[in-house]
Amino acid sequence: QSMLTQPPSASGTPGQRVTISCSGSSSNIGGNYVFWYQHLPGTAPKLLIHTNNKRPSGVPDRFSGSKSGTSASLSINGLRSEDEASYYCAAWEDSLRGPVFGGGTKVTVL
Amino acid sequence: QVQLVQSGDEVKKPGASVKVSCKTSGYTFTSYGVSWLRQAPGQGLEWLGWISGYSGDTNYAQRLQDRVTMTTDTATSTAFMELRSLKSDDTAVYYCARAGYDVLTGYTFDFWGPGSLVTVSS
């Protein structure tokens, strides 16, 4: 069972806004930065958001991250067919001295 | 450009060991670490550990630290991950990722390899 909790699925039509939640505790999200990764089947995962809300070069500004207390969220504005993928949140876990991941949220574009 | 190229898929019997390689290019190997992660069928991502490309210092996930060893060859900018005493639930796609480390932010996995499927079956 993951230490970070994500909904297993989310969906939207093209152009819609989709928001994915990630719930943790004071020992991970509450005291550390949050990262988001995008994973398409058969490909290498891709860093989408780092340090809560920063986008690496090349990531469209349709993707945004936020954090409040022990929860974080990833929003995709203007949903596109190529956004159909699984999205994972991650944060450092103090008790394990390493990062933990959420179980992943599969986004479907209807 | 940054690239991580992993070794091929492997099939192993329970109790055996597997060693996966990750050859990097396009950046200064000793300026970053390399982390190993895996994804079992139908499961999410699991972090296995980190090794410094500079010093060879390691940080292993607690639940695997008795069975995993990570090493590097700085001459070829290659990282290796060996997992021993394989069990069926070690069947997974294993990824290497370039992992910058900062005491404030932890690890940032900014470039990933394509993955190596390790199947453990009798």
PDB file of C-alpha atoms in Angstrom:
ATOM      1  CA  GLN A   1       0.000   0.000   0.000  1.00  0.00           C
ATOM      2  CA  SER A   2       1.435   3.349  -1.080  1.00  0.00           C
ATOM      3  CA  MET A   3       2.209   6.005   1.514  1.00  0.00           C
ATOM      4  CA  LEU A   4       0.857   8.599  -0.893  1.00  0.00           C
ATOM      5  CA  THR A   5      -2.773   8.196  -1.955  1.00  0.00           C
ATOM      6  CA  GLN A   6      -3.970   9.021  -5.439  1.00  0.00           C
ATOM      7  CA  PRO A   7      -7.284   8.263  -7.137  1.00  0.00           C
ATOM      8  CA  PRO A   8      -6.806   5.332  -9.507  1.00  0.00           C
ATOM      9  CA  SER A   9      -8.407   7.100 -12.431  1.00  0.00           C
ATOM     10  CA  ALA A  10      -9.515  10.453 -13.795  1.00  0.00           C
ATOM     11  CA  SER A  11     -10.996  11.483 -17.107  1.00  0.00           C
ATOM     12  CA  GLY A  12     -12.070  14.444 -19.165  1.00  0.00           C
ATOM     13  CA  THR A  13     -12.908  15.544 -22.662  1.00  0.00           C
ATOM     14  CA  PRO A  14     -10.451  17.460 -24.824  1.00  0.00           C
ATOM     15  CA  GLY A  15     -10.070  21.025 -23.607  1.00  0.00           C
ATOM     16  CA  GLN A  16     -11.302  20.301 -20.091  1.00  0.00           C
ATOM     17  CA  ARG A  17      -9.359  20.750 -16.863  1.00  0.00           C
ATOM     18  CA  VAL A  18      -8.445  17.636 -14.905  1.00  0.00           C
ATOM     19  CA  THR A  19      -7.069  17.726 -11.370  1.00  0.00           C
ATOM     20  CA  ILE A  20      -5.345  14.805  -9.667  1.00  0.00           C
ATOM     21  CA  SER A  21      -4.956  14.739  -5.902  1.00  0.00           C
ATOM     22  CA  CYS A  22      -2.139  13.231  -3.844  1.00  0.00           C
ATOM     23  CA  SER A  23      -2.616  12.814  -0.104  1.00  0.00           C
ATOM     24  CA  GLY A  24       0.188  12.092   2.327  1.00  0.00           C
ATOM     25  CA  SER A  25       1.285  12.911   5.841  1.00  0.00           C
ATOM     26  CA  SER A  26       3.554  15.208   7.803  1.00  0.00           C
ATOM     27  CA  SER A  27       6.530  12.902   7.243  1.00  0.00           C
ATOM     28  CA  ASN A  28       6.362  13.140   3.470  1.00  0.00           C
ATOM     29  CA  ILE A  29       4.317  15.806   1.675  1.00  0.00           C
ATOM     30  CA  GLY A  30       3.812  17.877   4.812  1.00  0.00           C
ATOM     31  CA  GLY A  31       7.520  18.503   5.295  1.00  0.00           C
ATOM     32  CA  ASN A  32       9.050  17.951   1.885  1.00  0.00           C
ATOM     33  CA  TYR A  33       8.745  18.857  -1.763  1.00  0.00           C
ATOM     34  CA  VAL A  34       6.391  17.102  -4.182  1.00  0.00           C
ATOM     35  CA  PHE A  35       7.250  15.811  -7.637  1.00  0.00           C
ATOM     36  CA  TRP A  36       4.999  14.611 -10.434  1.00  0.00           C
ATOM     37  CA  TYR A  37       5.887  12.133 -13.167  1.00  0.00           C
ATOM     38  CA  GLN A  38       4.038  11.241 -16.356  1.00  0.00           C
ATOM     39  CA  HIS A  39       4.239   7.651 -17.610  1.00  0.00           C
ATOM     40  CA  LEU A  40       2.981   6.398 -20.926  1.00  0.00           C
ATOM     41  CA  PRO A  41       2.940   2.587 -21.318  1.00  0.00           C
ATOM     42  CA  GLY A  42       6.111   1.221 -22.836  1.00  0.00           C
ATOM     43  CA  THR A  43       8.036   4.456 -22.424  1.00  0.00           C
ATOM     44  CA  ALA A  44      10.320   5.974 -19.831  1.00  0.00           C
ATOM     45  CA  PRO A  45       8.609   8.051 -17.140  1.00  0.00           C
ATOM     46  CA  LYS A  46       8.997  11.794 -17.543  1.00  0.00           C
ATOM     47  CA  LEU A  47       9.507  14.461 -14.900  1.00  0.00           C
ATOM     48  CA  LEU A  48       6.529  16.806 -15.120  1.00  0.00           C
ATOM     49  CA  ILE A  49       6.699  18.946 -11.975  1.00  0.00           C
ATOM     50  CA  HIS A  50       9.487  19.366  -9.417  1.00  0.00           C
ATOM     51  CA  THR A  51       9.675  21.110  -6.051  1.00  0.00           C
ATOM     52  CA  ASN A  52       5.885  21.380  -5.763  1.00  0.00           C
ATOM     53  CA  ASN A  53       5.134  23.605  -8.714  1.00  0.00           C
ATOM     54  CA  LYS A  54       8.059  24.074 -11.094  1.00  0.00           C
ATOM     55  CA  ARG A  55       8.056  22.774 -14.652  1.00  0.00           C
ATOM     56  CA  PRO A  56      11.246  21.511 -16.293  1.00  0.00           C
ATOM     57  CA  SER A  57      12.126  23.019 -19.617  1.00  0.00           C
ATOM     58  CA  GLY A  58       9.895  21.659 -22.356  1.00  0.00           C
ATOM     59  CA  VAL A  59       6.891  20.804 -20.193  1.00  0.00           C
ATOM     60  CA  PRO A  60       3.841  22.739 -21.411  1.00  0.00           C
ATOM     61  CA  ASP A  61       2.369  25.329 -19.066  1.00  0.00           C
ATOM     62  CA  ARG A  62      -0.920  23.415 -19.247  1.00  0.00           C
ATOM     63  CA  PHE A  63       0.530  21.356 -16.421  1.00  0.00           C
ATOM     64  CA  SER A  64       0.656  22.902 -12.972  1.00  0.00           C
ATOM     65  CA  GLY A  65       1.307  21.639  -9.474  1.00  0.00           C
ATOM     66  CA  SER A  66       0.365  22.871  -6.045  1.00  0.00           C
ATOM     67  CA  LYS A  67       0.752  21.792  -2.441  1.00  0.00           C
ATOM     68  CA  SER A  68      -1.144  22.611   0.724  1.00  0.00           C
ATOM     69  CA  GLY A  69      -0.352  21.000   4.044  1.00  0.00           C
ATOM     70  CA  THR A  70      -0.130  17.235   3.566  1.00  0.00           C
ATOM     71  CA  SER A  71      -1.783  17.181   0.141  1.00  0.00           C
ATOM     72  CA  ALA A  72      -0.755  18.107  -3.356  1.00  0.00           C
ATOM     73  CA  SER A  73      -2.437  18.280  -6.713  1.00  0.00           C
ATOM     74  CA  LEU A  74      -1.601  18.240 -10.390  1.00  0.00           C
ATOM     75  CA  SER A  75      -3.815  20.096 -12.818  1.00  0.00           C
ATOM     76  CA  ILE A  76      -3.945  19.647 -16.554  1.00  0.00           C
ATOM     77  CA  ASN A  77      -5.601  22.544 -18.343  1.00  0.00           C
ATOM     78  CA  GLY A  78      -6.815  22.204 -21.890  1.00  0.00           C
ATOM     79  CA  LEU A  79      -6.685  18.406 -21.842  1.00  0.00           C
ATOM     80  CA  ARG A  80      -5.270  16.852 -25.011  1.00  0.00           C
ATOM     81  CA  SER A  81      -5.309  13.287 -26.322  1.00  0.00           C
ATOM     82  CA  GLU A  82      -1.564  12.970 -25.804  1.00  0.00           C
ATOM     83  CA  ASP A  83      -2.083  13.582 -22.085  1.00  0.00           C
ATOM     84  CA  GLU A  84      -3.588  10.115 -21.764  1.00  0.00           C
ATOM     85  CA  ALA A  85      -1.097   8.495 -19.384  1.00  0.00           C
ATOM     86  CA  SER A  86      -0.531   7.535 -15.774  1.00  0.00           C
ATOM     87  CA  TYR A  87       0.578  10.250 -13.382  1.00  0.00           C
ATOM     88  CA  TYR A  88       2.522   9.627 -10.195  1.00  0.00           C
ATOM     89  CA  CYS A  89       3.208  11.934  -7.280  1.00  0.00           C
ATOM     90  CA  ALA A  90       6.341  11.463  -5.191  1.00  0.00           C
ATOM     91  CA  ALA A  91       7.839  12.982  -2.074  1.00  0.00           C
ATOM     92  CA  TRP A  92      10.686  12.319   0.332  1.00  0.00           C
ATOM     93  CA  GLU A  93       9.637  10.167   3.290  1.00  0.00           C
ATOM     94  CA  ASP A  94      11.542  11.078   6.436  1.00  0.00           C
ATOM     95  CA  SER A  95      11.033   7.703   8.159  1.00  0.00           C
ATOM     96  CA  LEU A  96      12.434   5.770   5.180  1.00  0.00           C
ATOM     97  CA  ARG A  97      15.125   8.269   4.186  1.00  0.00           C
ATOM     98  CA  GLY A  98      14.035   7.926   0.591  1.00  0.00           C
ATOM     99  CA  PRO A  99      11.280   8.919  -1.821  1.00  0.00           C
ATOM    100  CA  VAL A 100       7.839   7.318  -1.898  1.00  0.00           C
ATOM    101  CA  PHE A 101       5.377   7.317  -4.767  1.00  0.00           C
ATOM    102  CA  GLY A 102       1.640   7.390  -5.031  1.00  0.00           C
ATOM    103  CA  GLY A 103      -0.117   4.465  -6.654  1.00  0.00           C
ATOM    104  CA  GLY A 104      -0.638   6.421  -9.853  1.00  0.00           C
ATOM    105  CA  THR A 105      -3.666   7.943 -11.563  1.00  0.00           C
ATOM    106  CA  LYS A 106      -4.578   6.860 -15.053  1.00  0.00           C
ATOM    107  CA  VAL A 107      -5.968   9.770 -17.035  1.00  0.00           C
ATOM    108  CA  THR A 108      -8.311   8.960 -19.886  1.00  0.00           C
ATOM    109  CA  VAL A 109      -9.244  11.475 -22.545  1.00  0.00           C
ATOM    110  CA  LEU A 110     -12.828  10.759 -23.524  1.00  0.00           C
TER     111      LEU A 110
ATOM    112  CA  GLN B   1      21.503  15.204 -25.059  1.00  0.00           C
ATOM    113  CA  VAL B   2      21.188  13.182 -21.889  1.00  0.00           C
ATOM    114  CA  GLN B   3      20.663   9.483 -22.567  1.00  0.00           C
ATOM    115  CA  LEU B   4      20.416   6.420 -20.364  1.00  0.00           C
ATOM    116  CA  VAL B   5      20.626   3.070 -22.149  1.00  0.00           C
ATOM    117  CA  GLN B   6      19.775  -0.050 -20.179  1.00  0.00           C
ATOM    118  CA  SER B   7      20.683  -3.687 -20.676  1.00  0.00           C
ATOM    119  CA  GLY B   8      18.213  -6.135 -22.139  1.00  0.00           C
ATOM    120  CA  ASP B   9      15.375  -8.091 -20.651  1.00  0.00           C
ATOM    121  CA  GLU B  10      16.205 -11.041 -18.400  1.00  0.00           C
ATOM    122  CA  VAL B  11      14.480 -14.223 -17.276  1.00  0.00           C
ATOM    123  CA  LYS B  12      15.702 -15.675 -13.997  1.00  0.00           C
ATOM    124  CA  LYS B  13      14.756 -18.530 -11.699  1.00  0.00           C
ATOM    125  CA  PRO B  14      13.792 -17.950  -8.068  1.00  0.00           C
ATOM    126  CA  GLY B  15      16.865 -17.671  -5.889  1.00  0.00           C
ATOM    127  CA  ALA B  16      19.087 -16.423  -8.709  1.00  0.00           C
ATOM    128  CA  SER B  17      20.628 -12.966  -9.107  1.00  0.00           C
ATOM    129  CA  VAL B  18      20.255 -10.367 -11.838  1.00  0.00           C
ATOM    130  CA  LYS B  19      22.524  -7.467 -12.741  1.00  0.00           C
ATOM    131  CA  VAL B  20      21.126  -4.621 -14.832  1.00  0.00           C
ATOM    132  CA  SER B  21      23.325  -1.960 -16.406  1.00  0.00           C
ATOM    133  CA  CYS B  22      22.610   1.649 -17.289  1.00  0.00           C
ATOM    134  CA  LYS B  23      25.058   3.399 -19.615  1.00  0.00           C
ATOM    135  CA  THR B  24      24.760   7.161 -19.476  1.00  0.00           C
ATOM    136  CA  SER B  25      25.876   9.891 -21.847  1.00  0.00           C
ATOM    137  CA  GLY B  26      25.354  13.566 -22.529  1.00  0.00           C
ATOM    138  CA  TYR B  27      26.289  14.846 -19.063  1.00  0.00           C
ATOM    139  CA  THR B  28      29.103  14.686 -16.530  1.00  0.00           C
ATOM    140  CA  PHE B  29      28.515  11.370 -14.784  1.00  0.00           C
ATOM    141  CA  THR B  30      30.245  12.400 -11.599  1.00  0.00           C
ATOM    142  CA  SER B  31      28.007  15.461 -11.171  1.00  0.00           C
ATOM    143  CA  TYR B  32      24.880  13.411 -10.546  1.00  0.00           C
ATOM    144  CA  GLY B  33      23.716  10.246  -8.907  1.00  0.00           C
ATOM    145  CA  VAL B  34      21.735   7.405 -10.428  1.00  0.00           C
ATOM    146  CA  SER B  35      18.649   5.927  -8.875  1.00  0.00           C
ATOM    147  CA  TRP B  36      17.004   2.626  -9.633  1.00  0.00           C
ATOM    148  CA  LEU B  37      13.244   2.193  -9.560  1.00  0.00           C
ATOM    149  CA  ARG B  38      10.864  -0.546 -10.608  1.00  0.00           C
ATOM    150  CA  GLN B  39       7.276  -1.110 -11.613  1.00  0.00           C
ATOM    151  CA  ALA B  40       5.729  -4.516 -11.064  1.00  0.00           C
ATOM    152  CA  PRO B  41       2.809  -5.566 -13.283  1.00  0.00           C
ATOM    153  CA  GLY B  42      -0.256  -3.522 -12.418  1.00  0.00           C
ATOM    154  CA  GLN B  43       1.588  -1.670  -9.669  1.00  0.00           C
ATOM    155  CA  GLY B  44       3.003   1.778  -9.182  1.00  0.00           C
ATOM    156  CA  LEU B  45       6.596   2.956  -9.096  1.00  0.00           C
ATOM    157  CA  GLU B  46       8.903   1.829  -6.299  1.00  0.00           C
ATOM    158  CA  TRP B  47      12.258   3.451  -5.499  1.00  0.00           C
ATOM    159  CA  LEU B  48      15.063   0.929  -4.927  1.00  0.00           C
ATOM    160  CA  GLY B  49      18.041   3.086  -4.129  1.00  0.00           C
ATOM    161  CA  TRP B  50      20.549   5.731  -5.183  1.00  0.00           C
ATOM    162  CA  ILE B  51      24.251   5.792  -5.871  1.00  0.00           C
ATOM    163  CA  SER B  52      26.469   8.851  -6.165  1.00  0.00           C
ATOM    164  CA  GLY B  53      28.263   9.130  -9.486  1.00  0.00           C
ATOM    165  CA  TYR B  54      30.988  11.047  -7.698  1.00  0.00           C
ATOM    166  CA  SER B  55      31.784   9.046  -4.567  1.00  0.00           C
ATOM    167  CA  GLY B  56      29.935   5.751  -5.003  1.00  0.00           C
ATOM    168  CA  ASP B  57      28.025   6.387  -1.776  1.00  0.00           C
ATOM    169  CA  THR B  58      24.737   4.537  -1.710  1.00  0.00           C
ATOM    170  CA  ASN B  59      21.318   4.866  -0.126  1.00  0.00           C
ATOM    171  CA  TYR B  60      19.186   1.741  -0.449  1.00  0.00           C
ATOM    172  CA  ALA B  61      15.477   1.324   0.162  1.00  0.00           C
ATOM    173  CA  GLN B  62      15.128  -0.279   3.578  1.00  0.00           C
ATOM    174  CA  ARG B  63      13.033  -3.206   2.445  1.00  0.00           C
ATOM    175  CA  LEU B  64      15.593  -4.269  -0.175  1.00  0.00           C
ATOM    176  CA  GLN B  65      18.903  -3.290   1.403  1.00  0.00           C
ATOM    177  CA  ASP B  66      19.840  -6.890   2.230  1.00  0.00           C
ATOM    178  CA  ARG B  67      19.466  -8.026  -1.389  1.00  0.00           C
ATOM    179  CA  VAL B  68      20.514  -5.085  -3.565  1.00  0.00           C
ATOM    180  CA  THR B  69      23.917  -3.704  -4.519  1.00  0.00           C
ATOM    181  CA  MET B  70      24.471  -0.642  -6.717  1.00  0.00           C
ATOM    182  CA  THR B  71      27.817   0.162  -8.278  1.00  0.00           C
ATOM    183  CA  THR B  72      29.247   2.464 -10.902  1.00  0.00           C
ATOM    184  CA  ASP B  73      32.049   2.458 -13.460  1.00  0.00           C
ATOM    185  CA  THR B  74      33.067   6.087 -13.916  1.00  0.00           C
ATOM    186  CA  ALA B  75      35.359   5.195 -16.818  1.00  0.00           C
ATOM    187  CA  THR B  76      32.331   4.211 -18.903  1.00  0.00           C
ATOM    188  CA  SER B  77      29.715   6.365 -17.108  1.00  0.00           C
ATOM    189  CA  THR B  78      27.735   3.240 -16.346  1.00  0.00           C
ATOM    190  CA  ALA B  79      25.692   2.311 -13.308  1.00  0.00           C
ATOM    191  CA  PHE B  80      24.791  -1.207 -12.255  1.00  0.00           C
ATOM    192  CA  MET B  81      22.107  -2.687 -10.026  1.00  0.00           C
ATOM    193  CA  GLU B  82      22.352  -6.255  -8.749  1.00  0.00           C
ATOM    194  CA  LEU B  83      19.416  -7.913  -7.013  1.00  0.00           C
ATOM    195  CA  ARG B  84      19.998 -11.249  -5.298  1.00  0.00           C
ATOM    196  CA  SER B  85      17.800 -14.071  -4.016  1.00  0.00           C
ATOM    197  CA  LEU B  86      15.132 -13.263  -6.582  1.00  0.00           C
ATOM    198  CA  LYS B  87      11.498 -14.009  -5.828  1.00  0.00           C
ATOM    199  CA  SER B  88       8.494 -14.063  -8.125  1.00  0.00           C
ATOM    200  CA  ASP B  89       7.341 -10.688  -6.852  1.00  0.00           C
ATOM    201  CA  ASP B  90      10.608  -9.150  -8.062  1.00  0.00           C
ATOM    202  CA  THR B  91       9.179  -9.506 -11.570  1.00  0.00           C
ATOM    203  CA  ALA B  92       9.046  -5.923 -12.805  1.00  0.00           C
ATOM    204  CA  VAL B  93      10.349  -3.382 -15.255  1.00  0.00           C
ATOM    205  CA  TYR B  94      13.490  -1.882 -13.738  1.00  0.00           C
ATOM    206  CA  TYR B  95      14.370   1.725 -14.548  1.00  0.00           C
ATOM    207  CA  CYS B  96      17.488   3.750 -13.967  1.00  0.00           C
ATOM    208  CA  ALA B  97      17.152   7.492 -13.675  1.00  0.00           C
ATOM    209  CA  ARG B  98      19.579  10.365 -13.388  1.00  0.00           C
ATOM    210  CA  ALA B  99      19.101  11.575  -9.856  1.00  0.00           C
ATOM    211  CA  GLY B 100      20.286  14.925  -8.688  1.00  0.00           C
ATOM    212  CA  TYR B 101      20.345  15.175  -4.901  1.00  0.00           C
ATOM    213  CA  ASP B 102      19.802  18.216  -2.744  1.00  0.00           C
ATOM    214  CA  VAL B 103      19.456  18.147   1.018  1.00  0.00           C
ATOM    215  CA  LEU B 104      16.388  20.366   0.782  1.00  0.00           C
ATOM    216  CA  THR B 105      14.597  18.718  -2.115  1.00  0.00           C
ATOM    217  CA  GLY B 106      15.757  15.109  -2.019  1.00  0.00           C
ATOM    218  CA  TYR B 107      16.145  13.291  -5.345  1.00  0.00           C
ATOM    219  CA  THR B 108      14.977  14.690  -8.663  1.00  0.00           C
ATOM    220  CA  PHE B 109      14.652  12.021 -11.352  1.00  0.00           C
ATOM    221  CA  ASP B 110      14.964  14.185 -14.441  1.00  0.00           C
ATOM    222  CA  PHE B 111      16.006  11.660 -17.097  1.00  0.00           C
ATOM    223  CA  TRP B 112      15.058   8.000 -17.209  1.00  0.00           C
ATOM    224  CA  GLY B 113      16.175   4.908 -19.052  1.00  0.00           C
ATOM    225  CA  PRO B 114      13.690   2.909 -21.145  1.00  0.00           C
ATOM    226  CA  GLY B 115      13.428   0.090 -18.621  1.00  0.00           C
ATOM    227  CA  SER B 116      14.577  -3.533 -18.458  1.00  0.00           C
ATOM    228  CA  LEU B 117      12.033  -6.276 -17.851  1.00  0.00           C
ATOM    229  CA  VAL B 118      13.163  -8.835 -15.290  1.00  0.00           C
ATOM    230  CA  THR B 119      10.968 -11.902 -15.099  1.00  0.00           C
ATOM    231  CA  VAL B 120      11.405 -14.321 -12.195  1.00  0.00           C
ATOM    232  CA  SER B 121       9.843 -17.666 -12.925  1.00  0.00           C
ATOM    233  CA  SER B 122      10.580 -21.295 -12.317  1.00  0.00           C
TER     234      SER B 122
END
